[in-house]
Coordinates of C-alpha atoms and ligand atoms in Angstrom, one line a residue:
Chain A
M1 CA 109.8 88.4 84.6
N2 CA 111.2 84.9 85.0
E3 CA 114.3 85.8 83.0
F4 CA 114.7 88.8 85.2
W5 CA 114.8 86.8 88.4
S6 CA 117.0 84.1 86.9
F7 CA 119.3 86.9 85.7
I8 CA 119.6 88.3 89.2
T9 CA 120.2 85.0 90.9
E10 CA 122.7 83.8 88.3
R11 CA 124.6 87.0 87.9
Y12 CA 124.4 88.6 91.3
P13 CA 128.2 88.6 91.9
D14 CA 128.5 90.8 88.8
I15 CA 125.7 93.0 89.8
L16 CA 127.2 93.5 93.3
L17 CA 130.6 94.3 91.7
A18 CA 129.0 96.9 89.4
L19 CA 127.2 98.4 92.4
R20 CA 130.4 98.5 94.4
Q21 CA 132.3 100.2 91.6
H22 CA 129.5 102.6 91.1
L23 CA 129.4 103.6 94.8
T24 CA 133.2 103.9 94.9
I25 CA 133.3 106.2 92.0
S26 CA 130.4 108.3 93.1
F27 CA 131.4 108.7 96.7
S28 CA 135.1 109.2 96.0
A29 CA 134.1 112.0 93.6
V30 CA 131.8 113.6 96.2
I31 CA 134.2 113.3 99.1
L32 CA 137.1 114.6 97.2
G33 CA 134.9 117.4 95.7
T34 CA 133.9 118.4 99.3
I35 CA 137.5 118.4 100.4
V36 CA 138.3 120.7 97.5
A37 CA 135.2 122.9 97.4
V38 CA 134.6 123.7 101.1
P39 CA 138.0 125.3 101.7
I40 CA 137.8 127.2 98.5
G41 CA 134.3 128.4 99.4
I42 CA 135.7 129.6 102.8
L43 CA 138.6 131.4 101.1
L44 CA 136.2 133.1 98.8
V45 CA 134.1 134.4 101.8
Y46 CA 137.3 136.0 103.2
N47 CA 138.7 137.1 99.9
R48 CA 138.5 140.9 99.6
V49 CA 139.4 141.1 95.9
G50 CA 136.0 141.0 94.1
W51 CA 137.0 139.7 90.7
I52 CA 138.7 136.6 92.1
N53 CA 135.3 135.4 93.4
S54 CA 133.7 136.0 90.0
V55 CA 136.4 134.1 88.2
V56 CA 136.3 131.1 90.5
F57 CA 132.5 130.9 90.3
F58 CA 132.7 131.2 86.6
I59 CA 135.1 128.3 86.3
A60 CA 133.1 126.1 88.6
N61 CA 130.0 127.0 86.7
L62 CA 131.7 126.2 83.4
F63 CA 132.4 122.6 84.5
Q64 CA 128.7 122.2 85.1
T65 CA 127.7 123.2 81.6
I66 CA 130.1 120.8 79.8
P67 CA 128.0 117.7 78.8
S68 CA 129.2 114.8 80.9
L69 CA 130.1 112.6 77.9
A70 CA 132.2 115.4 76.4
L71 CA 134.0 116.0 79.7
L72 CA 134.8 112.3 80.0
A73 CA 136.0 112.3 76.4
I74 CA 138.2 115.4 77.0
L75 CA 139.8 113.7 80.0
I76 CA 140.8 110.5 78.1
P77 CA 143.9 112.1 76.4
L78 CA 144.9 113.7 79.7
L79 CA 144.4 110.9 82.1
G80 CA 143.7 107.8 79.9
I81 CA 140.8 105.6 80.7
G82 CA 139.7 103.9 83.9
V83 CA 138.5 104.9 87.3
K84 CA 140.7 107.9 87.9
P85 CA 139.5 110.1 85.1
A86 CA 135.9 109.1 85.9
I87 CA 136.3 110.3 89.5
L88 CA 138.0 113.4 88.4
A89 CA 135.3 114.3 85.9
L90 CA 132.5 113.7 88.4
L91 CA 134.5 115.7 91.0
L92 CA 134.6 118.7 88.7
Y93 CA 130.8 118.5 88.6
S94 CA 130.5 118.4 92.3
L95 CA 132.5 121.6 92.9
M96 CA 129.9 124.2 92.0
P97 CA 127.0 123.1 94.2
I98 CA 129.2 122.5 97.2
L99 CA 131.2 125.7 96.7
R100 CA 128.1 127.8 96.3
N101 CA 126.4 126.3 99.4
T102 CA 129.5 126.7 101.5
Y103 CA 129.8 130.3 100.4
D104 CA 126.1 130.9 101.1
G105 CA 126.2 129.1 104.4
F106 CA 129.1 131.3 105.6
Q107 CA 127.4 134.4 104.4
S108 CA 124.2 133.5 106.2
V109 CA 125.8 133.5 109.6
D110 CA 124.2 136.3 111.6
K111 CA 126.4 139.3 111.9
G112 CA 125.6 139.7 115.5
V113 CA 126.9 136.3 116.2
L114 CA 130.2 137.1 114.4
N115 CA 130.5 140.4 116.2
S116 CA 130.0 138.9 119.6
A117 CA 132.4 136.1 118.8
K118 CA 135.1 138.5 117.8
G119 CA 134.3 140.8 120.7
M120 CA 134.6 137.9 123.2
G121 CA 138.0 136.9 122.0
Y122 CA 137.6 134.2 119.3
S123 CA 140.6 134.2 117.0
A124 CA 139.9 134.2 113.3
A125 CA 140.5 130.4 113.0
Q126 CA 138.3 129.7 116.0
T127 CA 135.5 131.8 114.5
I128 CA 135.7 129.7 111.3
L129 CA 135.9 126.3 112.9
K130 CA 133.7 126.8 116.0
I131 CA 131.1 129.2 114.7
Q132 CA 130.8 129.6 110.9
L133 CA 131.5 126.0 109.9
P134 CA 129.0 124.4 112.3
L135 CA 126.4 127.0 111.4
S136 CA 127.0 126.4 107.7
L137 CA 126.8 122.6 107.9
P138 CA 123.2 122.3 107.0
Y139 CA 123.9 124.4 103.8
I140 CA 127.0 122.4 103.0
M141 CA 125.2 119.2 103.6
S142 CA 122.4 120.2 101.3
G143 CA 125.0 121.0 98.5
I144 CA 126.5 117.6 99.1
R145 CA 123.2 115.8 98.9
I146 CA 122.2 117.5 95.6
T147 CA 125.6 116.7 94.1
T148 CA 125.5 113.1 95.2
V149 CA 122.2 112.5 93.5
Y150 CA 123.4 114.0 90.2
I151 CA 126.8 112.2 90.4
I152 CA 125.2 108.8 91.0
S153 CA 123.2 109.2 87.8
W154 CA 126.1 110.6 85.8
A155 CA 128.4 107.9 87.0
T156 CA 126.5 105.4 84.8
L157 CA 128.5 107.1 81.9
A158 CA 131.8 106.2 83.6
S159 CA 131.6 102.7 82.1
L160 CA 132.2 104.3 78.7
I161 CA 135.8 105.1 79.7
G162 CA 136.3 101.8 81.3
A163 CA 135.5 102.6 85.0
G164 CA 132.8 100.0 85.4
G165 CA 129.8 100.6 87.6
L166 CA 126.1 100.1 86.9
G167 CA 126.6 101.7 83.5
Q168 CA 128.7 98.7 82.6
L169 CA 125.6 96.5 82.9
I170 CA 123.7 98.8 80.5
V171 CA 126.5 98.8 78.0
S172 CA 127.0 95.1 78.1
G173 CA 123.2 94.5 78.0
L174 CA 123.0 96.6 74.9
G175 CA 125.8 94.5 73.3
V176 CA 124.4 91.1 74.0
N177 CA 120.8 92.4 73.7
K178 CA 119.7 91.4 77.2
P179 CA 116.9 93.9 78.2
E180 CA 116.9 92.6 81.8
M181 CA 120.6 93.5 82.1
I182 CA 119.9 97.0 80.8
F183 CA 117.0 97.3 83.2
I184 CA 119.0 96.2 86.2
G185 CA 121.7 98.7 85.5
G186 CA 119.3 101.6 85.0
I187 CA 117.0 100.8 87.9
G188 CA 120.0 100.2 90.1
A189 CA 121.3 103.7 89.5
V190 CA 117.9 105.2 90.2
V191 CA 117.4 103.2 93.5
L192 CA 121.0 104.1 94.6
A193 CA 120.3 107.8 93.9
L194 CA 117.0 107.7 95.8
V195 CA 118.5 105.9 98.8
A196 CA 121.5 108.3 98.9
D197 CA 119.1 111.2 98.7
G198 CA 117.0 109.9 101.5
L199 CA 119.8 109.1 103.8
L200 CA 121.7 112.4 103.2
G201 CA 118.3 114.2 103.6
L202 CA 117.9 112.7 107.0
L203 CA 121.5 113.8 107.9
E204 CA 120.8 117.2 106.6
G205 CA 117.6 117.5 108.6
W206 CA 119.4 116.4 111.8
L207 CA 122.2 118.9 111.2
T208 CA 119.6 121.6 110.6
R209 CA 118.0 120.9 113.9
R210 CA 121.3 120.5 115.7
Y211 CA 122.8 123.7 114.3
R212 CA 119.6 125.6 113.8
Q213 CA 120.2 129.0 112.3
T214 CA 117.8 131.1 114.2
R215 CA 118.2 134.8 114.5
S216 CA 119.3 134.9 118.1
A217 CA 118.6 138.6 118.1
A218 CA 116.2 139.7 120.7
V219 CA 112.5 140.0 119.7
Chain B
M1 CA 140.5 152.8 135.3
I2 CA 140.2 153.3 131.5
V3 CA 141.5 156.5 129.9
L4 CA 141.0 157.7 126.4
D5 CA 143.8 160.2 125.8
H6 CA 143.3 162.6 122.8
V7 CA 141.8 159.9 120.7
N8 CA 140.8 160.6 117.1
K9 CA 139.2 158.0 114.8
V10 CA 139.2 158.5 111.1
Y11 CA 137.6 155.6 109.2
D12 CA 139.1 154.2 106.0
D13 CA 136.6 156.1 104.0
G14 CA 137.9 159.4 105.5
F15 CA 135.0 159.9 107.9
H16 CA 136.2 161.6 111.1
A17 CA 134.2 159.7 113.6
L18 CA 135.8 160.8 116.9
K19 CA 137.4 164.1 117.4
D20 CA 139.9 164.5 120.2
I21 CA 138.1 162.4 122.8
N22 CA 139.4 162.6 126.4
L23 CA 137.6 160.4 128.8
E24 CA 138.0 158.6 132.1
F25 CA 136.0 155.6 133.0
K26 CA 136.3 155.1 136.7
K27 CA 136.8 151.7 138.3
G28 CA 133.6 150.1 139.7
E29 CA 131.3 152.7 138.0
I30 CA 128.7 152.5 135.4
T31 CA 129.5 155.1 132.7
V32 CA 126.8 155.6 130.2
L33 CA 127.6 156.9 126.7
I34 CA 124.6 158.6 125.2
G35 CA 123.9 160.7 122.2
P36 CA 122.0 160.7 118.8
S37 CA 122.5 157.9 116.3
G38 CA 125.9 158.1 114.6
C39 CA 127.5 160.3 117.1
G40 CA 130.3 157.8 117.8
K41 CA 129.2 155.9 120.9
S42 CA 129.9 152.4 119.5
T43 CA 133.1 153.6 117.9
T44 CA 134.2 154.9 121.3
M45 CA 133.3 151.7 123.1
K46 CA 135.0 149.5 120.6
L47 CA 138.3 151.3 121.2
I48 CA 138.4 149.7 124.6
N49 CA 138.4 146.1 123.4
A50 CA 140.5 146.8 120.3
L51 CA 137.7 146.2 117.8
N52 CA 138.6 149.7 116.7
T53 CA 142.1 151.2 116.9
P54 CA 142.5 154.9 117.4
S55 CA 143.9 156.8 114.4
S56 CA 145.8 159.0 116.9
G57 CA 145.8 159.2 120.7
K58 CA 146.0 156.4 123.3
V59 CA 143.7 154.0 125.1
L60 CA 145.0 153.1 128.5
I61 CA 143.7 150.4 130.8
D62 CA 145.1 150.7 134.3
G63 CA 147.8 152.9 132.9
K64 CA 148.8 150.4 130.2
D65 CA 148.6 151.4 126.5
I66 CA 146.5 148.7 125.0
S67 CA 148.1 149.0 121.6
G68 CA 150.9 146.9 123.0
L69 CA 148.6 144.1 124.0
N70 CA 147.4 141.1 122.0
P71 CA 143.8 142.1 120.9
V72 CA 142.4 138.5 121.2
E73 CA 143.8 138.1 124.6
L74 CA 142.6 141.6 125.6
R75 CA 139.0 140.8 124.5
R76 CA 138.9 137.7 126.6
N77 CA 139.4 139.9 129.6
I78 CA 136.7 142.3 128.8
G79 CA 133.0 141.4 128.8
Y80 CA 131.1 142.4 125.7
V81 CA 127.3 142.6 125.2
I82 CA 125.7 143.8 122.0
Q83 CA 122.2 144.8 121.1
S84 CA 121.5 141.8 118.9
V85 CA 122.8 139.6 121.7
G86 CA 124.7 137.3 119.3
L87 CA 124.1 134.1 121.2
F88 CA 125.5 131.2 119.3
P89 CA 122.5 129.3 118.0
H90 CA 124.2 126.0 117.8
M91 CA 125.3 125.9 121.4
N92 CA 123.1 125.4 124.4
I93 CA 122.8 128.0 127.0
A94 CA 125.5 126.5 129.3
K95 CA 128.0 126.5 126.4
N96 CA 127.0 130.0 125.4
V97 CA 127.7 131.3 128.9
A98 CA 130.9 129.3 129.1
V99 CA 132.4 130.7 125.9
V100 CA 135.1 132.8 127.4
P101 CA 135.9 130.5 130.3
H102 CA 136.3 127.8 127.6
L103 CA 138.6 130.1 125.5
K104 CA 140.6 130.7 128.7
K105 CA 140.7 127.0 129.3
W106 CA 139.1 126.9 132.7
D107 CA 138.6 123.4 134.1
K108 CA 135.1 122.0 133.6
E109 CA 134.1 122.0 137.2
K110 CA 134.9 125.6 137.8
T111 CA 133.2 126.6 134.6
D112 CA 130.1 124.6 135.4
R113 CA 129.9 126.1 138.9
K114 CA 130.2 129.6 137.5
V115 CA 127.6 129.0 134.7
N116 CA 125.1 127.7 137.2
E117 CA 125.7 130.5 139.6
L118 CA 125.2 133.2 136.9
L119 CA 122.1 131.6 135.5
D120 CA 120.5 131.5 138.9
L121 CA 121.7 135.1 139.5
V122 CA 119.5 136.4 136.7
G123 CA 116.6 134.2 137.6
L124 CA 117.1 131.4 135.1
D125 CA 117.0 128.1 137.0
H126 CA 120.1 126.4 135.8
T127 CA 118.5 122.9 136.1
I128 CA 116.0 124.0 133.4
Y129 CA 117.9 126.4 131.2
R130 CA 121.4 124.9 130.9
N131 CA 120.5 122.6 128.2
R132 CA 118.1 124.8 126.3
Y133 CA 119.1 126.4 123.0
P134 CA 118.9 130.2 122.4
S135 CA 115.9 129.8 120.1
E136 CA 114.0 128.3 123.0
L137 CA 114.3 131.4 125.1
S138 CA 112.2 134.6 125.1
G139 CA 113.9 137.8 124.0
G140 CA 114.3 139.0 127.6
Q141 CA 115.8 135.6 128.6
Q142 CA 118.3 135.7 125.7
Q143 CA 119.3 139.2 126.7
R144 CA 119.9 138.0 130.3
V145 CA 122.1 135.2 129.0
G146 CA 123.9 137.8 126.8
V147 CA 124.6 139.8 130.0
I148 CA 125.9 137.0 132.1
R149 CA 128.0 135.7 129.2
A150 CA 130.0 138.9 129.6
L151 CA 130.5 138.2 133.3
A152 CA 131.4 134.5 133.1
A153 CA 135.1 134.8 133.1
D154 CA 135.1 137.3 136.0
Q155 CA 136.0 140.1 133.7
D156 CA 136.4 143.4 135.5
I157 CA 135.4 145.5 132.6
I158 CA 132.1 145.0 130.8
L159 CA 131.1 146.8 127.6
M160 CA 127.4 146.9 126.8
D161 CA 126.3 148.4 123.5
E162 CA 122.6 149.1 123.7
P163 CA 122.0 145.8 125.3
F164 CA 118.3 146.3 126.2
S165 CA 117.1 148.5 123.3
A166 CA 115.3 145.7 121.4
L167 CA 113.2 144.7 124.4
D168 CA 109.7 145.7 125.4
P169 CA 109.5 148.3 128.1
I170 CA 108.7 145.8 130.9
S171 CA 111.6 143.4 130.3
R172 CA 113.8 146.4 129.8
E173 CA 113.0 147.8 133.2
Q174 CA 113.5 144.4 134.7
L175 CA 116.9 144.0 133.2
Q176 CA 117.9 147.5 134.2
D177 CA 116.9 146.7 137.8
E178 CA 118.8 143.4 137.6
L179 CA 121.9 145.2 136.2
I180 CA 121.8 147.7 139.1
R181 CA 121.4 144.8 141.5
L182 CA 124.2 142.8 139.9
Q183 CA 126.5 145.9 139.9
Q184 CA 126.0 146.3 143.7
E185 CA 127.2 142.8 144.2
L186 CA 129.9 142.7 141.6
N187 CA 131.3 146.2 141.3
K188 CA 132.5 146.0 137.7
T189 CA 133.7 148.8 135.5
I190 CA 130.8 149.0 133.1
I191 CA 130.6 151.1 130.0
F192 CA 127.0 151.2 128.7
V193 CA 125.8 152.7 125.4
T194 CA 122.2 153.8 125.1
H195 CA 119.9 156.1 123.2
D196 CA 117.5 156.4 126.1
M197 CA 117.9 159.2 128.6
D198 CA 115.6 157.5 131.1
E199 CA 117.8 154.4 131.0
A200 CA 120.9 156.5 131.4
I201 CA 119.5 158.4 134.4
K202 CA 118.4 155.2 136.0
I203 CA 121.6 153.2 135.8
A204 CA 124.5 155.7 135.3
D205 CA 127.1 156.8 137.9
T206 CA 128.4 159.1 135.2
I207 CA 126.8 160.1 131.9
V208 CA 128.9 161.1 128.9
L209 CA 126.8 163.0 126.3
M210 CA 128.2 162.9 122.8
K211 CA 127.4 164.6 119.5
D212 CA 129.1 164.4 116.1
G213 CA 132.1 162.6 117.5
Q214 CA 132.7 165.0 120.3
I215 CA 131.9 165.0 124.0
V216 CA 129.3 167.6 124.9
Q217 CA 129.0 167.1 128.6
T218 CA 130.2 164.7 131.3
G219 CA 128.8 164.4 134.8
K220 CA 126.6 162.7 137.3
P221 CA 123.0 162.3 136.1
E222 CA 121.9 164.8 138.7
A223 CA 124.4 167.4 137.6
I224 CA 123.5 167.1 133.9
L225 CA 119.8 167.4 134.7
R226 CA 120.3 170.5 136.8
H227 CA 122.9 172.2 134.8
P228 CA 122.7 171.2 131.1
A229 CA 125.8 172.7 129.4
N230 CA 123.9 174.0 126.4
D231 CA 120.7 173.8 124.3
F232 CA 121.7 170.5 122.8
V233 CA 121.8 168.9 126.2
R234 CA 118.7 170.6 127.3
N235 CA 116.9 169.2 124.2
F236 CA 118.3 165.8 124.7
I237 CA 117.2 165.7 128.3
G238 CA 113.7 166.5 127.2
Q239 CA 111.1 169.2 128.1
K240 CA 109.6 167.3 131.0
R241 CA 112.7 167.1 133.0
L242 CA 113.8 170.5 131.9
Q243 CA 111.5 172.3 134.3
S244 CA 114.0 171.6 137.1
E245 CA 116.0 174.4 135.6
N246 CA 113.7 177.2 136.9
E247 CA 113.0 175.7 140.3
L248 CA 111.2 178.7 141.6
S249 CA 108.5 178.9 139.0
Y250 CA 107.1 175.4 139.7
E251 CA 103.4 175.3 140.1
I252 CA 101.8 174.3 143.3
P253 CA 99.8 171.2 142.5
L254 CA 96.1 171.1 142.9
V255 CA 94.2 168.4 144.6
D256 CA 92.7 167.5 141.2
D257 CA 96.2 166.5 139.9
V258 CA 96.9 164.4 142.9
M259 CA 93.6 162.7 143.7
I260 CA 92.7 159.1 142.8
T261 CA 89.9 159.5 140.3
N262 CA 88.3 156.1 140.7
P263 CA 87.9 155.6 144.5
V264 CA 85.7 152.7 145.5
T265 CA 82.1 153.8 146.0
A266 CA 78.8 152.0 146.7
F267 CA 75.2 153.0 146.4
P268 CA 73.3 153.5 149.6
N269 CA 71.0 150.5 149.1
R270 CA 73.8 147.9 149.2
G271 CA 73.7 145.3 151.9
L272 CA 76.5 144.9 154.5
A273 CA 77.7 141.5 153.1
E274 CA 78.0 143.1 149.7
A275 CA 80.0 146.0 151.2
I276 CA 82.5 143.5 152.8
K277 CA 82.8 141.7 149.5
M278 CA 83.6 144.9 147.6
M279 CA 86.2 146.1 150.1
E280 CA 87.8 142.7 150.0
S281 CA 88.0 142.6 146.2
K282 CA 89.2 146.2 145.9
R283 CA 91.5 145.8 148.9
V284 CA 90.3 149.0 150.7
D285 CA 89.2 149.5 154.3
S286 CA 86.4 151.9 153.6
L287 CA 83.7 152.7 151.1
F288 CA 82.3 156.1 150.1
I289 CA 78.5 156.1 149.6
V290 CA 77.2 158.1 146.7
D291 CA 73.8 158.3 145.2
R292 CA 72.9 158.2 141.5
N293 CA 73.9 161.8 141.1
K294 CA 77.3 161.1 142.5
Q295 CA 76.3 163.2 145.6
L296 CA 78.5 162.2 148.5
Q297 CA 76.3 160.7 151.2
G298 CA 78.7 159.3 153.7
A299 CA 81.4 156.7 154.3
V300 CA 81.6 153.3 156.0
S301 CA 84.7 151.6 157.3
I302 CA 85.2 147.9 157.4
Y303 CA 85.1 148.0 161.3
R304 CA 81.8 149.7 161.3
V305 CA 80.3 147.2 158.8
L306 CA 81.6 144.2 160.8
D307 CA 80.2 145.7 164.0
M308 CA 76.7 145.9 162.5
Y309 CA 77.0 142.7 160.4
G310 CA 74.7 140.7 162.6
E311 CA 71.7 142.9 161.6
E312 CA 70.6 141.4 158.4
G313 CA 68.5 143.6 156.2
K314 CA 70.5 146.7 157.0
T315 CA 72.1 148.6 154.1
V316 CA 75.2 150.7 154.1
A317 CA 73.0 153.8 154.2
D318 CA 71.9 152.7 157.7
V319 CA 75.4 152.3 159.1
M320 CA 77.4 155.0 157.2
I321 CA 78.6 158.1 159.0
P322 CA 78.6 161.5 157.3
V323 CA 81.8 162.8 155.8
R324 CA 82.9 165.6 157.9
F325 CA 85.8 166.9 155.9
S326 CA 86.2 167.4 152.1
V327 CA 88.0 169.8 149.9
S328 CA 86.5 171.3 146.8
S329 CA 87.9 170.9 143.3
G330 CA 90.6 173.5 142.6
S331 CA 92.0 173.6 146.1
T332 CA 95.8 173.2 146.4
L333 CA 97.5 170.1 147.6
P334 CA 99.0 171.9 150.7
Q335 CA 95.4 172.8 151.7
A336 CA 94.4 169.1 151.6
I337 CA 97.5 168.0 153.4
E338 CA 96.9 170.6 156.1
L339 CA 93.4 169.3 156.6
M340 CA 94.5 165.7 156.7
D341 CA 97.3 166.6 159.1
S342 CA 95.2 168.6 161.6
H343 CA 92.4 166.1 161.7
Q344 CA 94.4 162.9 161.5
L345 CA 92.6 161.8 158.3
S346 CA 93.9 159.0 156.2
N347 CA 92.2 160.5 153.2
V348 CA 90.1 163.4 152.1
P349 CA 87.4 163.4 149.4
V350 CA 87.4 166.0 146.6
V351 CA 84.0 167.4 145.6
D352 CA 82.7 169.9 143.1
G353 CA 80.4 172.9 143.9
N354 CA 77.4 170.6 143.9
N355 CA 78.9 168.2 146.4
R356 CA 79.5 165.6 143.7
F357 CA 82.3 163.2 144.5
L358 CA 85.2 163.6 142.1
G359 CA 88.1 161.8 143.7
L360 CA 90.0 161.1 146.8
V361 CA 93.3 162.4 148.0
T362 CA 95.1 159.7 150.0
R363 CA 98.6 159.6 151.6
G364 CA 99.5 157.1 148.9
S365 CA 98.4 159.4 146.1
V366 CA 100.4 162.3 147.6
V367 CA 103.6 160.3 147.7
K368 CA 103.0 159.0 144.2
H369 CA 102.5 162.5 142.9
L370 CA 105.6 163.8 144.6
A371 CA 107.6 160.9 143.1
E372 CA 106.4 161.8 139.6
V373 CA 107.2 165.4 139.8
Y374 CA 110.2 165.2 142.1
P375 CA 112.5 167.3 140.0
N376 CA 109.9 170.1 140.1
L377 CA 109.8 170.2 143.8
A378 CA 113.4 169.6 144.5
P379 CA 115.0 172.4 146.5
P380 CA 117.7 174.4 144.7
Q381 CA 121.1 172.9 144.9
P382 CA 123.8 174.9 146.7
A383 CA 126.2 176.4 144.2
G384 CA 129.5 174.7 143.5
E385 CA 128.4 171.1 143.4
G386 CA 127.4 169.4 140.2
E387 CA 128.8 171.9 137.8
P388 CA 129.1 170.7 134.2
M389 CA 132.5 169.3 133.5
Ligands
ATP1 N1 133.6 150.9 109.7 C1 133.2 152.1 109.4 N2 133.6 152.8 108.3 C2 133.2 154.1 108.1 N3 132.4 154.8 108.9 C3 132.0 154.2 110.0 C4 132.3 152.8 110.3 N4 131.7 152.5 111.5 C5 131.0 153.6 111.8 N5 131.1 154.6 110.9 C6 130.5 155.9 111.0 O1 131.0 156.5 112.2 C7 129.9 157.2 112.8 C8 129.8 156.8 114.3 O2 129.4 155.4 114.3 P1 129.0 154.7 115.6 O3 128.6 153.3 115.2 O4 130.0 154.9 116.6 O5 127.7 155.5 116.0 P2 126.8 155.3 117.3 O6 126.9 156.5 118.1 O7 127.1 154.0 118.0 O8 125.3 155.2 116.6 P3 124.1 154.3 116.9 O9 123.4 154.9 118.1 O10 123.3 154.4 115.7 O11 124.6 152.9 117.2 C9 128.7 157.0 112.0 O12 128.5 158.1 111.2 C10 129.0 155.8 111.1 O13 128.4 155.9 109.9
MG2 MG1 126.1 152.1 118.0

């Protein structure tokens, strides 16, 4: 235990650096993933050609099934090593949950709400931005939350392609046989994931209350 | 005025939903489209705000063909209420009502004023309801908001597609009454779709009866009731109302149909204070005194009881006066009315052959009965007026 504390006090700049890298990688991946996946999800809702939806969902699903280590390895020849390929790999993982939830959220908007929006003179863009998007926010947020938790844990692997992060502590710890270092790396990722889950969960709850999806249909 | 001119609608799947529809919706009138499910009521209505476009024929509003107008712009000038209300769950009531003013970029002050005025108009205190969310309102309240939302931008034309059909009968009647009241104030051109003939008769200036994508009959409710164009209309109106067709064969009502069957009675041994209490709680000014065999003994009025009130120990039997006039069960209403009229009675008891008290014919019960069977008693209409169109 003593070694543990002395490790933290001695090496806290390194730990903080690893934490910062970890957060940067994870959140960049999630934010970029959201920016990509939400518009694609919306396009799919409006797409009338059935097979395109199937293909897109198939591809997004495919990324999910590739083992993370393998995906990172595949990206090395394409993008080299470092932070960028790590973010890209994690981004690919984030696509499916966010895409799926955006799509489901849009689909879940009450038809009566959409009919009355159209009938009262909302343009197509206004319907998306003012009605469907806000009403889907709880869904989208839930996709983002789930993704973030996964990505924070997968980001520990990013150190393997030289992107740093908490995984770096684990790898170095293994090299110099310092269990407390491995421990800090591992526990750090877990705590980070839990904290992110908690905070995003609060946000999701607030959005759900704010944009509650009640059937506004009469009794 | 809105005109549908030889409109046909063929849906993408080849279904011929509307067949050569020619219609006029008059300014400031409520026109009700009615007919069985799937006959094309909603399809017809949606032509007017360009949610549907005719496959052939024209839709004209104030003489202008709407196919030349921007549909989004057009819809902002036409109020629209649908059955499922479609309030936006993420916006509070004020924002929901202000949707179209907002789209039309009204300034905030004018919008707020309008929203408050409309909320108050339908009995939703704006200080309470402005900031509520739709899920915090009852079905009837949501429906009211749905209706005023269609009025918020001072639209002259309002389309209402079965707006009240999901409501319980009481809220529905209330909203119908409110709609009629609103219409008297606002004078909009309203097109209203319903399944319910009672609703149509209650609110319509003109009824348009549809079947299988065609118009079967158009006319004032009165004209359609009196002169149904064919068996379909007759059926749709319903058997009860139908009797107005053969005016001459209506049956003369009997006192038994008209009388109140549970008038307030008391046993002879009741004290005077009790009698007052009973009259007070039942809100009547006299009591009929019957014995255990329901034999009519007499009657007391409130004045008589108050007169004698000082004499404690007296019972109603002591102060009652005999009933001088009664009619027997099976007499006709005119007989009872004649009796009441010639003796200045406010009511007359109905008794059976053994003088058992069965009920009471009062002026109120006569009026109520007449109101119920009004079509049956209505005098024949002079020819020429109210022909089917
Ligand atoms: N988009 C569509 N494509 C194909 N057919 C349609 C479409 N919309 C409606 N129809 C058909 O057109 C007919 C008329 O439909 P409409 O909605 O106007 O009926 P309605 O009189 O309003 O019935 P209800 O009282 O049940 O609302 C129905 O048979 C319906 O199935
Ligand atoms: Mg309909």
